[in-house]
Amino acid sequence: MQQWIAQIAYETTSGPKKVQESFYLPSTEDVRAAIQKKGGFVLSIRPHARSPLERLLARSTWWQVQLLRGIQFRASSTSPGVALWKIIQAETNPRRQNILAPAREALARGLGVIDALKSLNIFDHSTLAILAGSERANKLVEGIPHAIHSITQKRKNTRAIMGTMSWLAFDVFSIVTSLWAGKDMVLGWFRDNPPTDPDELEKFEDVVSNLGLFWDVLIYSSVFLGAFMAWVIFSYWINRGKKDWPTARIVRKIPLIGGYLRDLAFTDSMMAASRMLRGLVPINDTLEQSADASTAPDVIAYWEAAREELSRGVGLGSALDREPLTRNERLELASLSDLDQVATVMESIAEMRAAAAKTKHSLIVWIAFALTGVFLVLAFGSAIYALTVMNMSMDSMMGGLMDGAM
């Protein structure tokens, strides 16, 4: 399903009239058929595209929360679908009207409120999973506060990831700029102060050449790392909402970062499952929606395997007691005695995963800081080593660099 913008001509008593209308349908052929039923003539059909400002507004967690709260407030006296329709009708901001247009089309075609919210393409998988599970249990209004809590928690996790990426980017930038500036200064001083003895000159040229080559390796390694990070960020941005793609598989294979992302994925899905259970969503629907709440393949496989085991008649604790959960997490699940405890245990596991993610986040930052020092030590340590090989003094080198800088 997709939103389309069509230019249509209608025959009127005063002559042809050109109008623009939006349609929420699977393909252009369906749009043409709908226009023909209305007695119009198709001039053009194009996919609906949001402006950059509209995309930024649609991804705003503040606006997402306000939309859900509006549905919750109005649904106290009517159905959630009607509540959403009233919100759309009452909206006067043109940009927000454009964002809400797919939901208007979905509701006008008789689709449910969950389909309408999905058509907006603004909510993440975990939020939609909580809302869909609550709607299946006919308790969508009760599930909205849990979905709002999921959005705010997701915002905190996103800030943590962005903080990590920003620190790594700062480290790479520091390494590249330091090495790039230092290379010209250090090698320039060496080349300006060659020995006069022919035998020493040959040895000098070999050492300077090797030093330049070593610094090139360090510089291009750091540049490659920076380009890789930029590619990863861009890939995650253009593939947001997808379950899996090549870049994500590569990132998950990086030991510490892969574990960090896995912990965040388990935190989101476990909290989503807990909130659905507290919203009285049936356990089978909870497991199914929890799988949809994550984009990490191993987390999805965990929930799908648990649901399959449960459908075979295996106890809930045994169905959930499986890898990739840790030993402590599995011990908590193995101690389950009734369904009322499941939500509490899942919240406990989510908290443990969140703590583990926080620890990995700190470790990533410290490792990045240490690598910055290692690169710089290797660079300037190699320059000092070259000085000792050529029997030159550090004082003379620093004096020459200071004179050159002045």
One Martini backbone bead per residue (centre of mass of N, CA, C, O) as a GRO file, in nm:
protein
  406
    1MET     BB    1   0.097   0.036   0.020
    2GLN     BB    2   0.024   0.369  -0.122
    3GLN     BB    3   0.073   0.698  -0.187
    4TRP     BB    4  -0.106   0.906  -0.427
    5ILE     BB    5  -0.070   1.153  -0.689
    6ALA     BB    6  -0.337   1.305  -0.882
    7GLN     BB    7  -0.415   1.417  -1.202
    8ILE     BB    8  -0.746   1.544  -1.281
    9ALA     BB    9  -1.015   1.523  -1.521
   10TYR     BB   10  -1.329   1.694  -1.545
   11GLU     BB   11  -1.652   1.700  -1.651
   12THR     BB   12  -1.831   1.999  -1.703
   13THR     BB   13  -2.055   2.251  -1.774
   14SER     BB   14  -1.788   2.456  -1.796
   15GLY     BB   15  -1.584   2.229  -1.832
   16PRO     BB   16  -1.284   2.142  -1.779
   17LYS     BB   17  -1.140   1.999  -1.470
   18LYS     BB   18  -0.860   2.049  -1.258
   19VAL     BB   19  -0.730   1.805  -1.020
   20GLN     BB   20  -0.610   1.708  -0.691
   21GLU     BB   21  -0.544   1.372  -0.568
   22SER     BB   22  -0.554   1.120  -0.318
   23PHE     BB   23  -0.415   0.779  -0.281
   24TYR     BB   24  -0.458   0.451  -0.108
   25LEU     BB   25  -0.271   0.219  -0.295
   26PRO     BB   26  -0.084  -0.029  -0.444
   27SER     BB   27  -0.127   0.098  -0.747
   28THR     BB   28  -0.168   0.263  -1.046
   29GLU     BB   29  -0.399   0.082  -1.148
   30ASP     BB   30  -0.586   0.139  -0.906
   31VAL     BB   31  -0.604   0.441  -0.951
   32ARG     BB   32  -0.728   0.435  -1.233
   33ALA     BB   33  -0.981   0.279  -1.152
   34ALA     BB   34  -1.087   0.487  -0.945
   35ILE     BB   35  -1.111   0.725  -1.148
   36GLN     BB   36  -1.306   0.590  -1.349
   37LYS     BB   37  -1.540   0.555  -1.143
   38LYS     BB   38  -1.554   0.884  -1.113
   39GLY     BB   39  -1.516   1.007  -1.419
   40GLY     BB   40  -1.215   1.037  -1.486
   41PHE     BB   41  -0.897   1.178  -1.605
   42VAL     BB   42  -0.575   1.093  -1.650
   43LEU     BB   43  -0.270   1.280  -1.626
   44SER     BB   44  -0.128   1.198  -1.340
   45ILE     BB   45   0.113   0.983  -1.153
   46ARG     BB   46   0.246   0.994  -0.813
   47PRO     BB   47   0.432   0.962  -0.559
   48HIS     BB   48   0.441   1.036  -0.244
   49ALA     BB   49   0.631   1.324  -0.114
   50ARG     BB   50   0.824   1.435   0.130
   51SER     BB   51   0.957   1.674   0.283
   52PRO     BB   52   1.214   1.734   0.490
   53LEU     BB   53   1.034   1.873   0.707
   54GLU     BB   54   0.820   1.647   0.722
   55ARG     BB   55   1.011   1.418   0.803
   56LEU     BB   56   1.101   1.550   1.067
   57LEU     BB   57   0.817   1.574   1.195
   58ALA     BB   58   0.735   1.271   1.174
   59ARG     BB   59   0.997   1.182   1.362
   60SER     BB   60   0.877   1.314   1.597
   61THR     BB   61   0.815   1.221   1.918
   62TRP     BB   62   0.628   1.446   2.008
   63TRP     BB   63   0.413   1.408   1.783
   64GLN     BB   64   0.349   1.114   1.834
   65VAL     BB   65   0.246   1.151   2.122
   66GLN     BB   66   0.019   1.354   2.056
   67LEU     BB   67  -0.141   1.163   1.873
   68LEU     BB   68  -0.197   0.939   2.084
   69ARG     BB   69  -0.330   1.120   2.296
   70GLY     BB   70  -0.564   1.208   2.115
   71ILE     BB   71  -0.685   0.927   2.082
   72GLN     BB   72  -0.725   0.864   2.384
   73PHE     BB   73  -0.914   1.100   2.449
   74ARG     BB   74  -1.139   1.047   2.221
   75ALA     BB   75  -1.185   0.727   2.288
   76SER     BB   76  -1.379   0.764   2.544
   77SER     BB   77  -1.643   0.830   2.325
   78THR     BB   78  -1.505   0.647   2.100
   79SER     BB   79  -1.348   0.525   1.849
   80PRO     BB   80  -1.029   0.519   1.735
   81GLY     BB   81  -1.095   0.576   1.438
   82VAL     BB   82  -1.267   0.830   1.489
   83ALA     BB   83  -1.053   0.983   1.646
   84LEU     BB   84  -0.853   1.005   1.411
   85TRP     BB   85  -1.045   1.149   1.215
   86LYS     BB   86  -1.081   1.404   1.391
   87ILE     BB   87  -0.787   1.490   1.392
   88ILE     BB   88  -0.761   1.525   1.086
   89GLN     BB   89  -0.999   1.734   1.054
   90ALA     BB   90  -0.867   1.945   1.272
   91GLU     BB   91  -0.632   1.995   1.096
   92THR     BB   92  -0.440   2.302   0.979
   93ASN     BB   93  -0.167   2.207   0.911
   94PRO     BB   94  -0.026   2.140   0.611
   95ARG     BB   95   0.198   1.941   0.690
   96ARG     BB   96   0.020   1.754   0.867
   97GLN     BB   97  -0.183   1.690   0.649
   98ASN     BB   98   0.023   1.544   0.467
   99ILE     BB   99   0.101   1.324   0.675
  100LEU     BB  100  -0.218   1.231   0.725
  101ALA     BB  101  -0.325   1.138   0.445
  102PRO     BB  102  -0.297   0.824   0.451
  103ALA     BB  103  -0.500   0.786   0.686
  104ARG     BB  104  -0.742   0.903   0.545
  105GLU     BB  105  -0.750   0.696   0.314
  106ALA     BB  106  -0.771   0.441   0.489
  107LEU     BB  107  -1.037   0.517   0.636
  108ALA     BB  108  -1.207   0.568   0.374
  109ARG     BB  109  -1.160   0.246   0.291
  110GLY     BB  110  -1.210   0.083   0.584
  111LEU     BB  111  -0.979   0.079   0.759
  112GLY     BB  112  -0.803   0.053   1.029
  113VAL     BB  113  -0.618   0.210   1.271
  114ILE     BB  114  -0.354   0.049   1.227
  115ASP     BB  115  -0.335   0.090   0.921
  116ALA     BB  116  -0.326   0.398   0.941
  117LEU     BB  117  -0.066   0.418   1.114
  118LYS     BB  118   0.115   0.264   0.914
  119SER     BB  119   0.078   0.465   0.668
  120LEU     BB  120   0.253   0.700   0.796
  121ASN     BB  121   0.552   0.618   0.861
  122ILE     BB  122   0.648   0.696   1.196
  123PHE     BB  123   0.656   0.427   1.338
  124ASP     BB  124   0.786   0.186   1.502
  125HIS     BB  125   0.778  -0.149   1.559
  126SER     BB  126   0.721  -0.153   1.868
  127THR     BB  127   0.479   0.039   1.870
  128LEU     BB  128   0.299  -0.120   1.669
  129ALA     BB  129   0.295  -0.382   1.834
  130ILE     BB  130   0.146  -0.272   2.080
  131LEU     BB  131  -0.104  -0.166   1.929
  132ALA     BB  132  -0.186  -0.432   1.786
  133GLY     BB  133  -0.216  -0.606   2.041
  134SER     BB  134  -0.431  -0.427   2.180
  135GLU     BB  135  -0.640  -0.440   1.947
  136ARG     BB  136  -0.686  -0.750   1.963
  137ALA     BB  137  -0.786  -0.706   2.279
  138ASN     BB  138  -0.966  -0.444   2.287
  139LYS     BB  139  -0.710  -0.232   2.419
  140LEU     BB  140  -0.594   0.038   2.292
  141VAL     BB  141  -0.617   0.256   2.511
  142GLU     BB  142  -0.439   0.094   2.721
  143GLY     BB  143  -0.182   0.076   2.514
  144ILE     BB  144  -0.085   0.371   2.465
  145PRO     BB  145   0.097   0.427   2.716
  146HIS     BB  146   0.301   0.204   2.635
  147ALA     BB  147   0.378   0.331   2.363
  148ILE     BB  148   0.485   0.597   2.478
  149HIS     BB  149   0.707   0.467   2.651
  150SER     BB  150   0.855   0.343   2.409
  151ILE     BB  151   0.930   0.608   2.269
  152THR     BB  152   1.099   0.733   2.499
  153GLN     BB  153   1.301   0.497   2.520
  154LYS     BB  154   1.397   0.509   2.226
  155ARG     BB  155   1.515   0.793   2.247
  156LYS     BB  156   1.738   0.720   2.446
  157ASN     BB  157   1.879   0.508   2.265
  158THR     BB  158   1.936   0.700   2.030
  159ARG     BB  159   2.115   0.894   2.190
  160ALA     BB  160   2.330   0.685   2.259
  161ILE     BB  161   2.412   0.617   1.969
  162MET     BB  162   2.481   0.908   1.881
  163GLY     BB  163   2.700   0.948   2.094
  164THR     BB  164   2.884   0.723   1.995
  165MET     BB  165   2.919   0.823   1.700
  166SER     BB  166   3.030   1.103   1.774
  167TRP     BB  167   3.283   1.006   1.920
  168LEU     BB  168   3.402   0.845   1.686
  169ALA     BB  169   3.415   1.083   1.490
  170PHE     BB  170   3.606   1.255   1.664
  171ASP     BB  171   3.840   1.056   1.666
  172VAL     BB  172   3.888   1.040   1.363
  173PHE     BB  173   3.934   1.342   1.321
  174SER     BB  174   4.177   1.367   1.512
  175ILE     BB  175   4.362   1.171   1.369
  176VAL     BB  176   4.371   1.292   1.084
  177THR     BB  177   4.458   1.584   1.154
  178SER     BB  178   4.714   1.515   1.314
  179LEU     BB  179   4.862   1.350   1.095
  180TRP     BB  180   4.848   1.549   0.860
  181ALA     BB  181   5.000   1.782   1.002
  182GLY     BB  182   5.251   1.619   1.115
  183LYS     BB  183   5.378   1.514   0.855
  184ASP     BB  184   5.476   1.781   0.725
  185MET     BB  185   5.648   1.873   0.963
  186VAL     BB  186   5.837   1.629   1.012
  187LEU     BB  187   5.927   1.564   0.720
  188GLY     BB  188   6.016   1.851   0.657
  189TRP     BB  189   6.249   1.859   0.860
  190PHE     BB  190   6.411   1.623   0.754
  191ARG     BB  191   6.451   1.740   0.460
  192ASP     BB  192   6.595   2.012   0.578
  193ASN     BB  193   6.809   1.795   0.752
  194PRO     BB  194   7.048   1.672   0.603
  195PRO     BB  195   7.315   1.500   0.569
  196THR     BB  196   7.653   1.519   0.437
  197ASP     BB  197   7.706   1.233   0.445
  198PRO     BB  198   7.667   0.986   0.215
  199ASP     BB  199   7.607   0.742   0.399
  200GLU     BB  200   7.399   0.891   0.579
  201LEU     BB  201   7.205   0.977   0.350
  202GLU     BB  202   7.103   0.697   0.270
  203LYS     BB  203   6.991   0.627   0.547
  204PHE     BB  204   6.804   0.871   0.571
  205GLU     BB  205   6.618   0.812   0.325
  206ASP     BB  206   6.510   0.542   0.426
  207VAL     BB  207   6.384   0.640   0.690
  208VAL     BB  208   6.196   0.859   0.570
  209SER     BB  209   6.044   0.672   0.381
  210ASN     BB  210   5.932   0.480   0.602
  211LEU     BB  211   5.792   0.697   0.766
  212GLY     BB  212   5.597   0.792   0.543
  213LEU     BB  213   5.463   0.517   0.499
  214PHE     BB  214   5.355   0.479   0.788
  215TRP     BB  215   5.180   0.736   0.791
  216ASP     BB  216   5.001   0.658   0.551
  217VAL     BB  217   4.876   0.412   0.683
  218LEU     BB  218   4.744   0.565   0.918
  219ILE     BB  219   4.578   0.767   0.755
  220TYR     BB  220   4.421   0.566   0.564
  221SER     BB  221   4.294   0.406   0.792
  222SER     BB  222   4.131   0.642   0.916
  223VAL     BB  223   3.980   0.716   0.657
  224PHE     BB  224   3.842   0.443   0.621
  225LEU     BB  225   3.692   0.452   0.891
  226GLY     BB  226   3.529   0.707   0.827
  227ALA     BB  227   3.391   0.599   0.569
  228PHE     BB  228   3.252   0.361   0.705
  229MET     BB  229   3.079   0.524   0.901
  230ALA     BB  230   2.928   0.690   0.686
  231TRP     BB  231   2.807   0.444   0.543
  232VAL     BB  232   2.648   0.331   0.784
  233ILE     BB  233   2.470   0.575   0.839
  234PHE     BB  234   2.343   0.591   0.556
  235SER     BB  235   2.229   0.301   0.550
  236TYR     BB  236   2.043   0.330   0.800
  237TRP     BB  237   1.875   0.562   0.681
  238ILE     BB  238   1.771   0.424   0.404
  239ASN     BB  239   1.688   0.139   0.585
  240ARG     BB  240   1.469   0.221   0.753
  241GLY     BB  241   1.251  -0.049   0.868
  242LYS     BB  242   1.421  -0.278   0.812
  243LYS     BB  243   1.526  -0.599   0.897
  244ASP     BB  244   1.752  -0.644   0.657
  245TRP     BB  245   2.104  -0.587   0.566
  246PRO     BB  246   2.430  -0.582   0.484
  247THR     BB  247   2.531  -0.367   0.688
  248ALA     BB  248   2.404  -0.493   0.943
  249ARG     BB  249   2.565  -0.758   0.925
  250ILE     BB  250   2.843  -0.632   0.959
  251VAL     BB  251   2.799  -0.488   1.232
  252ARG     BB  252   2.718  -0.751   1.396
  253LYS     BB  253   3.025  -0.870   1.366
  254ILE     BB  254   3.106  -0.667   1.564
  255PRO     BB  255   3.151  -0.752   1.869
  256LEU     BB  256   3.067  -0.501   2.053
  257ILE     BB  257   2.850  -0.367   1.869
  258GLY     BB  258   2.669  -0.612   1.828
  259GLY     BB  259   2.601  -0.647   2.132
  260TYR     BB  260   2.479  -0.367   2.175
  261LEU     BB  261   2.243  -0.394   1.968
  262ARG     BB  262   2.121  -0.651   2.096
  263ASP     BB  263   2.050  -0.529   2.370
  264LEU     BB  264   1.858  -0.312   2.259
  265ALA     BB  265   1.661  -0.508   2.120
  266PHE     BB  266   1.581  -0.664   2.379
  267THR     BB  267   1.477  -0.427   2.536
  268ASP     BB  268   1.244  -0.348   2.346
  269SER     BB  269   1.097  -0.628   2.322
  270MET     BB  270   1.057  -0.686   2.627
  271MET     BB  271   0.897  -0.429   2.689
  272ALA     BB  272   0.674  -0.479   2.485
  273ALA     BB  273   0.578  -0.747   2.606
  274SER     BB  274   0.512  -0.641   2.889
  275ARG     BB  275   0.299  -0.429   2.801
  276MET     BB  276   0.107  -0.628   2.665
  277LEU     BB  277   0.049  -0.802   2.917
  278ARG     BB  278  -0.059  -0.559   3.086
  279GLY     BB  279  -0.284  -0.526   2.841
  280LEU     BB  280  -0.405  -0.823   2.792
  281VAL     BB  281  -0.247  -0.977   2.589
  282PRO     BB  282  -0.210  -1.246   2.433
  283ILE     BB  283   0.060  -1.452   2.421
  284ASN     BB  284   0.069  -1.512   2.117
  285ASP     BB  285   0.052  -1.213   2.028
  286THR     BB  286   0.299  -1.118   2.184
  287LEU     BB  287   0.512  -1.290   2.035
  288GLU     BB  288   0.447  -1.187   1.751
  289GLN     BB  289   0.488  -0.876   1.809
  290SER     BB  290   0.780  -0.897   1.918
  291ALA     BB  291   0.903  -0.976   1.647
  292ASP     BB  292   0.803  -0.702   1.507
  293ALA     BB  293   0.964  -0.504   1.716
  294SER     BB  294   1.215  -0.606   1.551
  295THR     BB  295   1.536  -0.598   1.344
  296ALA     BB  296   1.672  -0.840   1.477
  297PRO     BB  297   1.715  -1.160   1.383
  298ASP     BB  298   1.777  -1.304   1.661
  299VAL     BB  299   1.526  -1.185   1.805
  300ILE     BB  300   1.312  -1.289   1.613
  301ALA     BB  301   1.387  -1.591   1.642
  302TYR     BB  302   1.321  -1.614   1.939
  303TRP     BB  303   1.012  -1.554   1.926
  304GLU     BB  304   0.936  -1.765   1.712
  305ALA     BB  305   1.035  -2.014   1.871
  306ALA     BB  306   0.857  -1.970   2.120
  307ARG     BB  307   0.584  -1.985   1.971
  308GLU     BB  308   0.621  -2.269   1.857
  309GLU     BB  309   0.653  -2.415   2.129
  310LEU     BB  310   0.381  -2.323   2.250
  311SER     BB  311   0.203  -2.463   2.022
  312ARG     BB  312   0.311  -2.760   2.129
  313GLY     BB  313   0.281  -2.737   2.466
  314VAL     BB  314   0.491  -2.578   2.589
  315GLY     BB  315   0.605  -2.416   2.829
  316LEU     BB  316   0.673  -2.091   2.877
  317GLY     BB  317   0.947  -2.106   3.018
  318SER     BB  318   1.072  -2.310   2.810
  319ALA     BB  319   1.022  -2.137   2.552
  320LEU     BB  320   1.204  -1.887   2.664
  321ASP     BB  321   1.441  -2.093   2.728
  322ARG     BB  322   1.689  -1.941   2.531
  323GLU     BB  323   1.866  -1.856   2.289
  324PRO     BB  324   2.052  -1.553   2.354
  325LEU     BB  325   2.035  -1.587   2.642
  326THR     BB  326   2.139  -1.572   2.944
  327ARG     BB  327   2.178  -1.741   3.229
  328ASN     BB  328   2.024  -1.543   3.418
  329GLU     BB  329   1.774  -1.513   3.237
  330ARG     BB  330   1.699  -1.818   3.230
  331LEU     BB  331   1.653  -1.849   3.533
  332GLU     BB  332   1.412  -1.660   3.553
  333LEU     BB  333   1.229  -1.819   3.351
  334ALA     BB  334   1.243  -2.103   3.499
  335SER     BB  335   1.075  -1.974   3.762
  336LEU     BB  336   0.810  -1.995   3.643
  337SER     BB  337   0.449  -2.038   3.752
  338ASP     BB  338   0.299  -1.788   3.615
  339LEU     BB  339   0.167  -1.541   3.405
  340ASP     BB  340   0.197  -1.291   3.602
  341GLN     BB  341   0.527  -1.301   3.593
  342VAL     BB  342   0.622  -1.234   3.305
  343ALA     BB  343   0.633  -0.924   3.295
  344THR     BB  344   0.841  -0.892   3.525
  345VAL     BB  345   1.069  -1.060   3.396
  346MET     BB  346   1.091  -0.894   3.134
  347GLU     BB  347   1.170  -0.632   3.275
  348SER     BB  348   1.427  -0.745   3.403
  349ILE     BB  349   1.569  -0.816   3.138
  350ALA     BB  350   1.562  -0.533   3.017
  351GLU     BB  351   1.737  -0.405   3.240
  352MET     BB  352   1.987  -0.583   3.196
  353ARG     BB  353   2.029  -0.501   2.898
  354ALA     BB  354   2.058  -0.199   2.951
  355ALA     BB  355   2.307  -0.225   3.131
  356ALA     BB  356   2.483  -0.370   2.920
  357ALA     BB  357   2.469  -0.142   2.710
  358LYS     BB  358   2.599   0.076   2.887
  359THR     BB  359   2.869  -0.069   2.922
  360LYS     BB  360   2.938  -0.090   2.619
  361HIS     BB  361   2.932   0.208   2.563
  362SER     BB  362   3.169   0.285   2.748
  363LEU     BB  363   3.374   0.092   2.614
  364ILE     BB  364   3.371   0.217   2.333
  365VAL     BB  365   3.469   0.497   2.417
  366TRP     BB  366   3.741   0.405   2.548
  367ILE     BB  367   3.855   0.263   2.301
  368ALA     BB  368   3.853   0.509   2.118
  369PHE     BB  369   4.043   0.674   2.296
  370ALA     BB  370   4.280   0.471   2.289
  371LEU     BB  371   4.320   0.466   1.979
  372THR     BB  372   4.403   0.754   1.953
  373GLY     BB  373   4.663   0.721   2.121
  374VAL     BB  374   4.792   0.497   1.954
  375PHE     BB  375   4.821   0.650   1.689
  376LEU     BB  376   4.992   0.885   1.803
  377VAL     BB  377   5.221   0.713   1.920
  378LEU     BB  378   5.305   0.581   1.655
  379ALA     BB  379   5.372   0.836   1.503
  380PHE     BB  380   5.571   0.987   1.710
  381GLY     BB  381   5.741   0.739   1.780
  382SER     BB  382   5.860   0.702   1.495
  383ALA     BB  383   6.004   0.976   1.491
  384ILE     BB  384   6.189   0.924   1.734
  385TYR     BB  385   6.320   0.671   1.618
  386ALA     BB  386   6.447   0.815   1.377
  387LEU     BB  387   6.633   0.994   1.544
  388THR     BB  388   6.800   0.764   1.678
  389VAL     BB  389   6.907   0.636   1.415
  390MET     BB  390   7.032   0.938   1.323
  391ASN     BB  391   7.152   1.094   1.569
  392MET     BB  392   6.929   1.284   1.672
  393SER     BB  393   6.772   1.547   1.827
  394MET     BB  394   6.487   1.660   1.983
  395ASP     BB  395   6.560   1.958   2.019
  396SER     BB  396   6.617   2.021   1.721
  397MET     BB  397   6.339   1.948   1.618
  398MET     BB  398   6.163   2.139   1.793
  399GLY     BB  399   6.310   2.396   1.711
  400GLY     BB  400   6.242   2.374   1.407
  401LEU     BB  401   5.934   2.366   1.434
  402MET     BB  402   5.899   2.636   1.584
  403ASP     BB  403   6.030   2.811   1.366
  404GLY     BB  404   5.832   2.726   1.140
  405ALA     BB  405   5.569   2.823   1.287
  406MET     BB  406   5.683   3.131   1.314
   0.00000   0.00000   0.00000
